[in-house]
Amino acid sequence: MTTLSRRVFVLGSLGAAVLPRRPLPYPFSLGVASGDPAPDSVVLWTRLAPSPLADDGHGGMPAADVAVEWQVSRSASFARLVASGTAVARHASAHTVHVVAGGLAPDGEYYYRFRAQGSISPVGRTRTAPAAGRGGGDLLMLFASCANFEAGFFTAYRRMAEEHPDLILHLGDYIYEGGATPGHARMHLGPEVLTLAGYRRRYGQYKTDPDLQAAHASAPWLAVPDDHDVEDDYAGWHRLDDVPPLSAARWVTRRNAAYRAYREHLPLRPGVPLHRRVPWGRLATFHMLDTRQFRDPQACGGHWKVCPDADRPGRSLPGRAQERWLLDGLAQHRAVWDVIGQQVFFAWQVNASGAGNMDAWDGYRASRDRLQRGWVERGVRNPVVLTGDIHTAWANDLKADYTDPASATVGAELICTSITSRGDGTPVTEVPTADVNPHLRFYSDRRGYTRTRITRSELRADFRALDAVTVPGAPVRTVASFAVFDGHRGLVRL
Ligand code: FE
Ligand code: CA
C-alpha cells in the first residue's frame, strides 16, 4: 500500500503530478455509469477500485484524494470534446466520482469516459432530456429491480443494454444485504452487511459484474433504493424485527452507512433528495418516490395479514410531505404522461383469506386513496405507476374502489419482475388471485425487465422474460404486451 500511494497521481503534489513509472493496477474495474439526465446536463459516475473486494471497503486505493479527468463527446471516438474537466475522487467517498457534466444540448446522445492513474475507463453512452415544453422523439425506457447476486446471473441487465434504451429506471434492491448462502451458483462476499466498509465491498462485488456494467454504460439511469439496499422490510427508522440483533445505535449506524454507500455508488445528482422529479420534455414527467425512509411501521407486525389497522387514515407510505410533493407535481400537467417510479405493489391485492401485504400499499390504504383521489381531482391525464420489489411481473388496473369491479379505472400499474431474485421461476402466467382481484390483469414468474415505448399517443409495455438465470446467457423474449392509450385510463392487452 505504501509503495502504491507514493506512485499515485495525488492532488496537491507540487508542480507536475508524480506519474507512475510502471502502470498502476487498472482502477476502472467497476465500469462507468450516468444518471438523472436534464436538458442541459447529466451525472457521470465512476469509482477507482483496482481491488474492489478489499477488506477495508476502499477498493485497494490509498488514503489520498486522486484527480480524475472526464470527457464528453458526441461520438464514441471522442474526435471532438463538447465538455471535459477534472474531478476529485475522494478517499472519504471510497474514490467514487459524481460529475455533473453541464452545457450539453437538449435531447442529445453523448459518450463519456474517465482517465486516472494512467488508465482510461470504458466508454459510456448517455443522453440528455428534451427541453421543457418540447416533445422530443419517442422514448424507449426500460425498468427493472431486484438483482440478488446469489440468485443468478445478471443476464437481464445484458439484454437491457442490447435494447439500446434511452433511459433505465431502477426501482430498488440494487444490492441485497444478506450474508453468503452456500450452494448458490454465485455467492455473496462475506456475512450480512452491517458497516460502511461492508456495503462498499458489496457494491464492489456487484459492480464487477460485466452485465451490470453494460446496462449502466448503455443509458442514463433513474435509480431509487428499496429495503434490501439497507435491510429487509425496514420502515423509516423502524426495523421489522431484531434480526440480526442490533442496538438502536448500531441500527442507526447501519442505516446511515447503507444510504451513504447507495449515494456513493449510483449515478445520483449530488444534494438532490431520492424522491425527485425528472422531466422528459412535454412527453413525460418521471416522479421518483422514496417509499422506505419516511414510511410508518408496517401494520400488525408486517407480512400478509388481515389487519384493520392498515386502514387508519393517519398512516402513510411515502410520508405526508412526499404525498403533497407528488400531488403538487402531478397538478403541474407538464407532460402527456406522468410516470410514478416507486418500490412496492400499489394496487389492492388480497389473498383467498382476505389478507394483504403489509409491506406494500395495502398496509397503507388511506395513503394510496389520497394519491389516487388526488390525481383524479387534479385531472391528471395519464398516471402510470411503475413498481419493483415483488420479483414477479404484473399488469394492474388501478380502481377508484377496489371492492367494486364496476368502479372507475383511475390509472395503470406495471410491475417489472426481478433481474434474478426468486431464481429461474416457472412458465406460469395465470394471475394467482384473479378471482378475488379482477383488476390484476397479468402475471409472470420469469425474471427479466419491462420495456416501454412512450409516444404522444400511447405507452406500450412489453414484459421481457428469460427462461433461466441460474445459467448464463439466456435469450430474452416478450411474454405479454399491454398499452395505455392517451386519455384512456387502464390497460389494453395487445
Ligand atoms: Fe427484491
Ligand atoms: Ca424489496
Short mmCIF file of C-alpha atoms and ligand atoms in Angstrom, two decimals:
data_model
loop_
_atom_site.label_atom_id
_atom_site.label_comp_id
_atom_site.label_asym_id
_atom_site.label_seq_id
_atom_site.Cartn_x
_atom_site.Cartn_y
_atom_site.Cartn_z
CA MET A 1 0.00 0.00 0.00
CA THR A 2 2.82 2.43 0.85
CA THR A 3 4.67 1.91 -2.42
CA LEU A 4 1.39 2.27 -4.25
CA SER A 5 0.47 5.56 -2.59
CA ARG A 6 3.88 7.10 -3.39
CA ARG A 7 3.42 6.38 -7.05
CA VAL A 8 -0.16 7.61 -7.23
CA PHE A 9 -1.11 10.76 -9.11
CA VAL A 10 -2.06 12.66 -5.98
CA LEU A 11 -3.78 16.02 -5.97
CA GLY A 12 -1.79 18.74 -4.36
CA SER A 13 1.62 17.39 -5.31
CA LEU A 14 3.99 20.24 -6.09
CA GLY A 15 4.42 21.07 -9.74
CA ALA A 16 3.80 18.27 -12.16
CA ALA A 17 1.91 15.32 -10.80
CA VAL A 18 4.00 12.34 -9.85
CA LEU A 19 3.44 10.00 -12.74
CA PRO A 20 3.91 6.28 -12.33
CA ARG A 21 6.98 4.62 -13.86
CA ARG A 22 5.13 1.36 -14.20
CA PRO A 23 1.38 1.21 -14.88
CA LEU A 24 -0.73 1.12 -11.74
CA PRO A 25 -3.37 -1.58 -11.43
CA TYR A 26 -6.39 -0.76 -13.58
CA PRO A 27 -8.65 1.47 -11.44
CA PHE A 28 -11.88 1.31 -13.54
CA SER A 29 -12.76 -2.28 -12.59
CA LEU A 30 -16.33 -1.20 -11.71
CA GLY A 31 -17.12 0.47 -15.02
CA VAL A 32 -18.92 3.76 -15.58
CA ALA A 33 -22.48 5.00 -15.24
CA SER A 34 -24.65 8.03 -15.88
CA GLY A 35 -27.93 9.23 -14.48
CA ASP A 36 -30.52 11.89 -13.68
CA PRO A 37 -30.49 13.49 -17.15
CA ALA A 38 -31.67 17.10 -17.52
CA PRO A 39 -31.99 19.06 -20.78
CA ASP A 40 -28.52 20.57 -20.32
CA SER A 41 -26.66 18.15 -18.07
CA VAL A 42 -26.23 14.58 -16.91
CA VAL A 43 -24.45 12.96 -13.96
CA LEU A 44 -21.39 10.87 -14.84
CA TRP A 45 -20.15 8.27 -12.38
CA THR A 46 -17.18 6.06 -11.77
CA ARG A 47 -15.20 4.66 -8.87
CA LEU A 48 -11.50 3.97 -8.65
CA ALA A 49 -11.11 0.46 -7.26
CA PRO A 50 -8.18 -1.63 -8.50
CA SER A 51 -9.07 -4.28 -5.87
CA PRO A 52 -12.85 -3.90 -5.47
CA LEU A 53 -13.19 -6.59 -2.79
CA ALA A 54 -10.55 -5.15 -0.43
CA ASP A 55 -11.48 -5.69 3.24
CA ASP A 56 -11.49 -2.02 4.22
CA GLY A 57 -14.05 -1.08 1.55
CA HIS A 58 -11.59 1.23 -0.18
CA GLY A 59 -11.09 -0.90 -3.27
CA GLY A 60 -7.33 -1.11 -2.97
CA MET A 61 -6.92 2.67 -3.09
CA PRO A 62 -4.55 4.55 -0.79
CA ALA A 63 -5.69 7.13 1.77
CA ALA A 64 -5.39 10.03 -0.64
CA ASP A 65 -7.64 12.00 -2.95
CA VAL A 66 -6.99 11.40 -6.64
CA ALA A 67 -7.62 13.53 -9.73
CA VAL A 68 -9.87 12.03 -12.37
CA GLU A 69 -10.24 13.61 -15.81
CA TRP A 70 -13.54 13.29 -17.63
CA GLN A 71 -14.56 13.85 -21.23
CA VAL A 72 -17.88 14.08 -23.06
CA SER A 73 -18.21 13.81 -26.83
CA ARG A 74 -20.91 13.40 -29.44
CA SER A 75 -19.04 10.38 -30.82
CA ALA A 76 -17.64 7.21 -29.32
CA SER A 77 -14.30 8.04 -30.98
CA PHE A 78 -14.05 11.25 -28.89
CA ALA A 79 -12.84 13.08 -32.02
CA ARG A 80 -14.20 16.34 -30.59
CA LEU A 81 -14.94 17.05 -26.94
CA VAL A 82 -18.04 19.03 -26.00
CA ALA A 83 -17.27 19.06 -22.29
CA SER A 84 -14.37 17.99 -20.12
CA GLY A 85 -12.81 18.65 -16.75
CA THR A 86 -11.10 17.24 -13.72
CA ALA A 87 -12.94 15.86 -10.72
CA VAL A 88 -11.61 14.61 -7.41
CA ALA A 89 -12.11 11.02 -6.31
CA ARG A 90 -12.08 11.43 -2.56
CA HIS A 91 -10.83 8.80 -0.17
CA ALA A 92 -13.72 9.75 2.15
CA SER A 93 -16.18 8.74 -0.61
CA ALA A 94 -14.43 5.46 -1.46
CA HIS A 95 -12.99 7.20 -4.56
CA THR A 96 -16.40 7.47 -6.19
CA VAL A 97 -16.88 10.33 -8.63
CA HIS A 98 -20.12 12.17 -9.47
CA VAL A 99 -19.57 14.72 -12.22
CA VAL A 100 -22.46 16.96 -13.27
CA ALA A 101 -21.49 17.42 -16.92
CA GLY A 102 -23.20 20.67 -17.95
CA GLY A 103 -23.53 22.86 -21.01
CA LEU A 104 -24.97 20.00 -23.08
CA ALA A 105 -27.65 20.30 -25.76
CA PRO A 106 -31.16 19.01 -25.00
CA ASP A 107 -32.36 15.66 -26.36
CA GLY A 108 -28.86 14.67 -27.40
CA GLU A 109 -26.83 11.45 -27.36
CA TYR A 110 -23.39 11.64 -25.78
CA TYR A 111 -20.43 9.43 -24.94
CA TYR A 112 -18.23 9.83 -21.88
CA ARG A 113 -15.10 8.38 -20.32
CA PHE A 114 -12.65 8.99 -17.49
CA ARG A 115 -8.88 8.93 -17.13
CA ALA A 116 -6.90 8.44 -13.94
CA GLN A 117 -3.61 6.93 -12.85
CA GLY A 118 -2.52 6.39 -16.44
CA SER A 119 -5.62 4.38 -17.37
CA ILE A 120 -8.68 5.19 -19.47
CA SER A 121 -12.12 3.93 -18.45
CA PRO A 122 -14.61 2.08 -20.61
CA VAL A 123 -16.82 4.38 -22.68
CA GLY A 124 -20.39 5.04 -21.57
CA ARG A 125 -23.32 6.21 -23.69
CA THR A 126 -25.81 8.64 -22.26
CA ARG A 127 -28.33 11.26 -23.32
CA THR A 128 -29.94 14.47 -22.17
CA ALA A 129 -33.67 15.05 -21.74
CA PRO A 130 -35.70 17.10 -24.21
CA ALA A 131 -36.10 20.79 -23.31
CA ALA A 132 -39.09 21.88 -21.23
CA GLY A 133 -42.20 22.10 -23.37
CA ARG A 134 -40.55 20.23 -26.26
CA GLY A 135 -41.74 16.87 -27.47
CA GLY A 136 -38.57 15.12 -28.48
CA GLY A 137 -38.87 11.76 -30.16
CA ASP A 138 -40.39 8.55 -28.86
CA LEU A 139 -38.82 7.33 -25.63
CA LEU A 140 -37.53 3.79 -25.13
CA MET A 141 -37.49 3.34 -21.37
CA LEU A 142 -36.72 0.08 -19.52
CA PHE A 143 -37.35 -0.53 -15.85
CA ALA A 144 -36.05 -3.21 -13.52
CA SER A 145 -35.41 -4.07 -9.89
CA CYS A 146 -34.19 -6.74 -7.50
CA ALA A 147 -30.81 -8.05 -8.59
CA ASN A 148 -29.73 -10.60 -6.00
CA PHE A 149 -26.19 -11.67 -6.92
CA GLU A 150 -26.64 -15.06 -5.30
CA ALA A 151 -29.89 -15.85 -7.12
CA GLY A 152 -28.34 -15.95 -10.56
CA PHE A 153 -26.53 -14.29 -13.41
CA PHE A 154 -27.32 -10.70 -14.39
CA THR A 155 -28.18 -11.70 -17.97
CA ALA A 156 -31.27 -9.47 -17.86
CA TYR A 157 -29.00 -6.45 -17.40
CA ARG A 158 -27.06 -7.54 -20.52
CA ARG A 159 -30.28 -7.88 -22.51
CA MET A 160 -31.33 -4.42 -21.34
CA ALA A 161 -28.10 -2.94 -22.68
CA GLU A 162 -28.71 -4.70 -26.01
CA GLU A 163 -32.04 -2.85 -26.39
CA HIS A 164 -30.12 0.48 -26.68
CA PRO A 165 -32.59 2.24 -24.38
CA ASP A 166 -32.86 5.99 -23.93
CA LEU A 167 -33.43 5.65 -20.20
CA ILE A 168 -33.42 2.97 -17.47
CA LEU A 169 -35.38 3.18 -14.23
CA HIS A 170 -34.07 1.06 -11.36
CA LEU A 171 -36.68 0.66 -8.64
CA GLY A 172 -34.62 -0.77 -5.80
CA ASP A 173 -32.85 -3.81 -4.40
CA TYR A 174 -29.80 -2.93 -6.47
CA ILE A 175 -27.88 -4.97 -3.89
CA TYR A 176 -29.00 -7.47 -1.27
CA GLU A 177 -27.54 -7.06 2.18
CA GLY A 178 -27.68 -10.70 3.28
CA GLY A 179 -24.75 -12.97 4.00
CA ALA A 180 -23.29 -15.66 1.77
CA THR A 181 -25.55 -18.67 1.32
CA PRO A 182 -23.59 -21.81 0.43
CA GLY A 183 -24.92 -23.78 -2.52
CA HIS A 184 -25.68 -20.90 -4.86
CA ALA A 185 -24.03 -20.52 -8.25
CA ARG A 186 -22.67 -17.17 -7.13
CA MET A 187 -22.14 -16.26 -3.50
CA HIS A 188 -22.19 -13.02 -1.61
CA LEU A 189 -18.92 -11.82 -0.27
CA GLY A 190 -18.89 -12.39 3.49
CA PRO A 191 -21.57 -12.17 6.17
CA GLU A 192 -24.66 -9.94 6.28
CA VAL A 193 -23.61 -6.36 5.67
CA LEU A 194 -23.75 -4.01 8.68
CA THR A 195 -20.97 -1.48 8.17
CA LEU A 196 -19.95 1.17 5.66
CA ALA A 197 -16.95 -0.92 4.62
CA GLY A 198 -19.27 -3.88 4.17
CA TYR A 199 -21.74 -2.01 1.96
CA ARG A 200 -18.87 -0.61 -0.12
CA ARG A 201 -17.46 -4.12 -0.64
CA ARG A 202 -20.93 -5.39 -1.55
CA TYR A 203 -21.28 -2.67 -4.20
CA GLY A 204 -17.76 -3.52 -5.30
CA GLN A 205 -18.70 -7.16 -5.78
CA TYR A 206 -21.93 -6.37 -7.67
CA LYS A 207 -20.34 -3.77 -9.90
CA THR A 208 -17.60 -6.14 -11.07
CA ASP A 209 -20.39 -7.93 -12.96
CA PRO A 210 -19.91 -7.25 -16.71
CA ASP A 211 -23.65 -7.46 -17.46
CA LEU A 212 -24.46 -4.83 -14.85
CA GLN A 213 -21.63 -2.66 -16.20
CA ALA A 214 -23.09 -2.99 -19.71
CA ALA A 215 -26.53 -1.83 -18.52
CA HIS A 216 -25.00 1.20 -16.83
CA ALA A 217 -22.89 2.06 -19.87
CA SER A 218 -25.89 1.83 -22.22
CA ALA A 219 -28.08 4.68 -20.94
CA PRO A 220 -28.68 7.11 -18.09
CA TRP A 221 -30.44 5.65 -15.05
CA LEU A 222 -33.03 6.99 -12.62
CA ALA A 223 -32.43 4.91 -9.52
CA VAL A 224 -34.21 4.71 -6.19
CA PRO A 225 -33.41 2.28 -3.35
CA ASP A 226 -35.73 -0.18 -1.62
CA ASP A 227 -35.38 -2.22 1.55
CA HIS A 228 -32.56 -4.62 0.64
CA ASP A 229 -30.29 -1.72 -0.23
CA VAL A 230 -30.44 -1.18 3.55
CA GLU A 231 -32.18 -4.03 5.43
CA ASP A 232 -35.07 -6.37 4.61
CA ASP A 233 -38.52 -4.79 5.17
CA TYR A 234 -37.33 -1.88 7.30
CA ALA A 235 -39.67 1.14 7.63
CA GLY A 236 -38.46 4.64 8.38
CA TRP A 237 -36.31 4.30 11.50
CA HIS A 238 -38.09 1.08 12.47
CA ARG A 239 -36.78 -2.46 11.99
CA LEU A 240 -39.39 -5.12 11.24
CA ASP A 241 -37.58 -7.49 13.64
CA ASP A 242 -34.35 -7.56 15.61
CA VAL A 243 -32.58 -9.97 13.23
CA PRO A 244 -29.67 -9.80 13.46
CA PRO A 245 -29.80 -8.29 16.96
CA LEU A 246 -28.56 -4.69 16.86
CA SER A 247 -28.54 -1.92 19.46
CA ALA A 248 -30.51 1.18 18.48
CA ALA A 249 -27.23 2.97 17.87
CA ARG A 250 -25.87 0.22 15.62
CA TRP A 251 -29.09 0.22 13.59
CA VAL A 252 -28.76 3.97 13.02
CA THR A 253 -25.15 3.45 12.02
CA ARG A 254 -26.13 0.67 9.65
CA ARG A 255 -28.95 2.67 8.05
CA ASN A 256 -26.74 5.72 7.56
CA ALA A 257 -23.96 3.58 6.11
CA ALA A 258 -26.36 1.96 3.65
CA TYR A 259 -27.70 5.27 2.33
CA ARG A 260 -24.24 6.72 2.14
CA ALA A 261 -22.97 3.76 0.15
CA TYR A 262 -26.04 3.84 -2.14
CA ARG A 263 -25.47 7.52 -2.91
CA GLU A 264 -21.78 6.85 -3.48
CA HIS A 265 -22.39 4.03 -5.95
CA LEU A 266 -25.40 5.16 -8.02
CA PRO A 267 -25.26 7.98 -10.58
CA LEU A 268 -27.40 10.37 -8.50
CA ARG A 269 -27.29 14.14 -8.62
CA PRO A 270 -25.37 15.32 -5.55
CA GLY A 271 -27.51 17.12 -2.97
CA VAL A 272 -30.88 16.12 -4.51
CA PRO A 273 -33.33 14.04 -2.39
CA LEU A 274 -34.02 10.50 -3.56
CA HIS A 275 -37.64 11.40 -4.29
CA ARG A 276 -37.31 13.70 -7.24
CA ARG A 277 -38.91 14.78 -10.48
CA VAL A 278 -37.17 14.30 -13.78
CA PRO A 279 -38.96 16.00 -16.68
CA TRP A 280 -38.69 14.49 -20.16
CA GLY A 281 -39.92 17.50 -22.13
CA ARG A 282 -43.60 17.56 -22.98
CA LEU A 283 -43.69 13.78 -23.35
CA ALA A 284 -43.28 12.50 -19.78
CA THR A 285 -42.56 13.53 -16.23
CA PHE A 286 -40.89 10.94 -14.02
CA HIS A 287 -41.84 11.24 -10.35
CA MET A 288 -39.43 9.00 -8.43
CA LEU A 289 -40.69 8.06 -4.96
CA ASP A 290 -38.90 7.04 -1.78
CA THR A 291 -41.31 4.67 -0.01
CA ARG A 292 -38.87 3.42 2.66
CA GLN A 293 -37.26 6.32 4.52
CA PHE A 294 -40.41 8.10 5.62
CA ARG A 295 -42.98 5.32 5.99
CA ASP A 296 -44.89 4.42 9.12
CA PRO A 297 -44.06 0.96 10.54
CA GLN A 298 -45.84 -1.98 8.91
CA ALA A 299 -49.30 -2.54 10.43
CA CYS A 300 -49.93 -5.63 12.59
CA GLY A 301 -46.26 -6.57 12.59
CA GLY A 302 -45.90 -6.80 8.81
CA HIS A 303 -46.11 -9.74 6.39
CA TRP A 304 -49.50 -10.84 4.91
CA LYS A 305 -52.30 -10.06 7.37
CA VAL A 306 -55.97 -9.30 7.72
CA CYS A 307 -55.33 -6.03 9.56
CA PRO A 308 -57.91 -3.28 10.16
CA ASP A 309 -55.09 -1.05 11.41
CA ALA A 310 -53.79 -0.88 7.82
CA ASP A 311 -56.78 1.36 7.00
CA ARG A 312 -56.03 4.03 9.60
CA PRO A 313 -56.11 7.41 7.81
CA GLY A 314 -53.08 8.71 9.68
CA ARG A 315 -50.78 6.12 8.13
CA SER A 316 -48.61 7.00 5.14
CA LEU A 317 -46.21 5.05 2.96
CA PRO A 318 -44.17 7.89 1.41
CA GLY A 319 -44.92 10.22 4.35
CA ARG A 320 -47.38 13.12 4.20
CA ALA A 321 -44.81 15.62 2.92
CA GLN A 322 -43.92 13.38 -0.02
CA GLU A 323 -47.60 12.73 -0.74
CA ARG A 324 -48.12 16.51 -1.07
CA TRP A 325 -44.95 16.83 -3.14
CA LEU A 326 -46.22 14.16 -5.54
CA LEU A 327 -49.70 15.67 -5.88
CA ASP A 328 -48.24 19.16 -6.38
CA GLY A 329 -46.07 17.76 -9.15
CA LEU A 330 -48.95 15.90 -10.77
CA ALA A 331 -51.00 19.12 -10.70
CA GLN A 332 -48.44 20.83 -12.96
CA HIS A 333 -49.60 18.89 -16.05
CA ARG A 334 -46.20 19.31 -17.63
CA ALA A 335 -46.34 16.32 -19.92
CA VAL A 336 -48.62 13.81 -21.63
CA TRP A 337 -47.51 11.02 -19.28
CA ASP A 338 -46.99 11.20 -15.52
CA VAL A 339 -44.87 8.18 -14.64
CA ILE A 340 -44.53 7.35 -10.95
CA GLY A 341 -41.45 5.20 -10.34
CA GLN A 342 -41.67 3.53 -6.94
CA GLN A 343 -40.87 0.41 -4.99
CA VAL A 344 -43.82 -1.64 -3.72
CA PHE A 345 -47.08 -3.20 -5.03
CA PHE A 346 -49.52 -0.31 -5.49
CA ALA A 347 -52.85 -1.93 -6.43
CA TRP A 348 -55.14 -3.58 -3.90
CA GLN A 349 -54.40 -7.28 -3.63
CA VAL A 350 -55.89 -9.75 -1.19
CA ASN A 351 -55.32 -13.47 -0.94
CA ALA A 352 -58.05 -16.12 -0.60
CA SER A 353 -58.32 -15.47 3.16
CA GLY A 354 -58.59 -11.72 2.69
CA ALA A 355 -55.09 -10.87 3.88
CA GLY A 356 -52.99 -8.13 2.26
CA ASN A 357 -49.25 -7.45 2.09
CA MET A 358 -48.49 -5.09 4.99
CA ASP A 359 -45.15 -4.09 3.41
CA ALA A 360 -46.92 -2.80 0.28
CA TRP A 361 -49.53 -0.04 -0.27
CA ASP A 362 -52.19 -2.42 1.09
CA GLY A 363 -50.65 -1.76 4.50
CA TYR A 364 -51.20 1.97 3.93
CA ARG A 365 -54.56 2.08 2.16
CA ALA A 366 -55.53 5.63 3.14
CA SER A 367 -52.22 6.83 1.72
CA ARG A 368 -52.97 5.13 -1.60
CA ASP A 369 -56.51 6.53 -1.62
CA ARG A 370 -55.23 10.08 -1.04
CA LEU A 371 -52.94 9.77 -4.04
CA GLN A 372 -55.48 8.17 -6.37
CA ARG A 373 -58.26 10.60 -5.42
CA GLY A 374 -55.72 13.42 -5.57
CA TRP A 375 -54.73 12.72 -9.14
CA VAL A 376 -58.33 12.25 -10.24
CA GLU A 377 -59.31 15.59 -8.62
CA ARG A 378 -56.39 17.29 -10.34
CA GLY A 379 -57.36 15.94 -13.73
CA VAL A 380 -54.10 14.08 -14.28
CA ARG A 381 -54.43 12.78 -17.82
CA ASN A 382 -52.25 9.67 -17.85
CA PRO A 383 -50.97 8.45 -14.48
CA VAL A 384 -48.87 5.27 -14.74
CA VAL A 385 -47.31 3.63 -11.69
CA LEU A 386 -44.14 1.56 -12.12
CA THR A 387 -43.21 -0.92 -9.41
CA GLY A 388 -40.42 -3.32 -8.38
CA ASP A 389 -39.95 -5.37 -5.18
CA ILE A 390 -42.22 -8.33 -5.76
CA HIS A 391 -39.99 -10.49 -8.03
CA THR A 392 -42.79 -11.31 -10.46
CA ALA A 393 -44.30 -9.31 -13.32
CA TRP A 394 -47.82 -7.85 -13.10
CA ALA A 395 -50.09 -5.52 -15.06
CA ASN A 396 -52.82 -3.95 -12.94
CA ASP A 397 -55.72 -1.59 -13.46
CA LEU A 398 -55.99 0.90 -10.59
CA LYS A 399 -59.56 1.30 -9.36
CA ALA A 400 -61.45 4.10 -7.59
CA ASP A 401 -62.99 1.39 -5.37
CA TYR A 402 -61.21 -1.95 -5.40
CA THR A 403 -64.17 -3.70 -3.78
CA ASP A 404 -66.36 -2.73 -6.74
CA PRO A 405 -65.16 -4.06 -10.11
CA ALA A 406 -67.62 -1.68 -11.83
CA SER A 407 -65.98 1.41 -10.31
CA ALA A 408 -63.86 3.73 -12.44
CA THR A 409 -60.37 2.73 -13.55
CA VAL A 410 -58.13 5.61 -12.42
CA GLY A 411 -54.74 4.52 -13.69
CA ALA A 412 -52.43 1.67 -14.58
CA GLU A 413 -49.63 -0.14 -12.76
CA LEU A 414 -46.81 -2.09 -14.37
CA ILE A 415 -44.57 -4.31 -12.24
CA CYS A 416 -41.25 -5.37 -13.72
CA THR A 417 -40.33 -8.75 -12.12
CA SER A 418 -36.73 -9.10 -10.90
CA ILE A 419 -33.31 -9.31 -12.51
CA THR A 420 -32.55 -12.53 -10.55
CA SER A 421 -34.39 -12.70 -7.21
CA ARG A 422 -36.53 -15.86 -6.90
CA GLY A 423 -34.30 -17.72 -9.39
CA ASP A 424 -35.42 -19.25 -12.67
CA GLY A 425 -39.14 -19.27 -11.78
CA THR A 426 -41.82 -21.08 -13.76
CA PRO A 427 -43.71 -20.58 -17.03
CA VAL A 428 -46.91 -19.84 -15.06
CA THR A 429 -48.79 -16.76 -16.29
CA GLU A 430 -52.13 -17.21 -14.53
CA VAL A 431 -52.79 -14.39 -12.10
CA PRO A 432 -52.67 -16.20 -8.71
CA THR A 433 -55.55 -14.28 -7.12
CA ALA A 434 -57.58 -13.16 -10.16
CA ASP A 435 -60.86 -14.40 -8.71
CA VAL A 436 -60.67 -12.00 -5.75
CA ASN A 437 -58.67 -9.28 -7.57
CA PRO A 438 -60.21 -8.90 -11.04
CA HIS A 439 -58.23 -5.69 -11.70
CA LEU A 440 -54.97 -7.69 -11.70
CA ARG A 441 -54.63 -8.43 -15.41
CA PHE A 442 -51.32 -10.21 -15.91
CA TYR A 443 -48.70 -12.18 -14.01
CA SER A 444 -45.41 -13.82 -14.94
CA ASP A 445 -42.98 -15.80 -12.81
CA ARG A 446 -39.94 -15.31 -15.05
CA ARG A 447 -37.03 -12.99 -14.43
CA GLY A 448 -36.32 -10.03 -16.69
CA TYR A 449 -37.46 -6.42 -17.02
CA THR A 450 -40.17 -4.33 -18.63
CA ARG A 451 -39.62 -2.42 -21.85
CA THR A 452 -41.74 0.64 -22.51
CA ARG A 453 -42.04 2.71 -25.65
CA ILE A 454 -43.64 6.05 -24.87
CA THR A 455 -45.12 8.23 -27.61
CA ARG A 456 -47.58 11.14 -27.66
CA SER A 457 -50.44 8.71 -28.21
CA GLU A 458 -49.56 5.59 -26.23
CA LEU A 459 -47.39 3.94 -23.64
CA ARG A 460 -46.64 0.40 -24.71
CA ALA A 461 -45.18 -2.12 -22.26
CA ASP A 462 -43.52 -5.40 -23.21
CA PHE A 463 -42.82 -7.84 -20.39
CA ARG A 464 -39.39 -9.22 -21.25
CA ALA A 465 -38.52 -12.61 -19.76
CA LEU A 466 -35.62 -15.05 -19.51
CA ASP A 467 -36.21 -18.77 -19.02
CA ALA A 468 -33.14 -19.11 -16.80
CA VAL A 469 -30.84 -17.04 -14.64
CA THR A 470 -29.01 -19.88 -12.87
CA VAL A 471 -27.06 -20.46 -16.07
CA PRO A 472 -25.54 -17.56 -18.00
CA GLY A 473 -26.55 -16.30 -21.42
CA ALA A 474 -30.30 -16.99 -21.67
CA PRO A 475 -32.09 -15.21 -24.53
CA VAL A 476 -34.90 -12.77 -23.78
CA ARG A 477 -38.42 -12.82 -25.20
CA THR A 478 -41.67 -10.91 -24.76
CA VAL A 479 -44.27 -12.83 -22.75
CA ALA A 480 -47.04 -10.22 -22.95
CA SER A 481 -47.65 -6.67 -24.18
CA PHE A 482 -50.02 -4.03 -22.90
CA ALA A 483 -50.76 -0.46 -23.89
CA VAL A 484 -52.19 2.60 -22.23
CA PHE A 485 -53.69 4.99 -24.76
CA ASP A 486 -53.53 8.73 -24.17
CA GLY A 487 -56.61 9.89 -22.27
CA HIS A 488 -57.91 6.37 -21.64
CA ARG A 489 -57.02 5.14 -18.17
CA GLY A 490 -56.38 1.47 -17.76
CA LEU A 491 -54.57 -1.23 -19.69
CA VAL A 492 -55.31 -2.75 -23.07
CA ARG A 493 -53.81 -6.16 -23.73
CA LEU A 494 -52.20 -6.30 -27.18
FE FE B 1 -36.24 -7.59 -4.07
CA CA B 2 -37.64 -5.03 -1.88
#
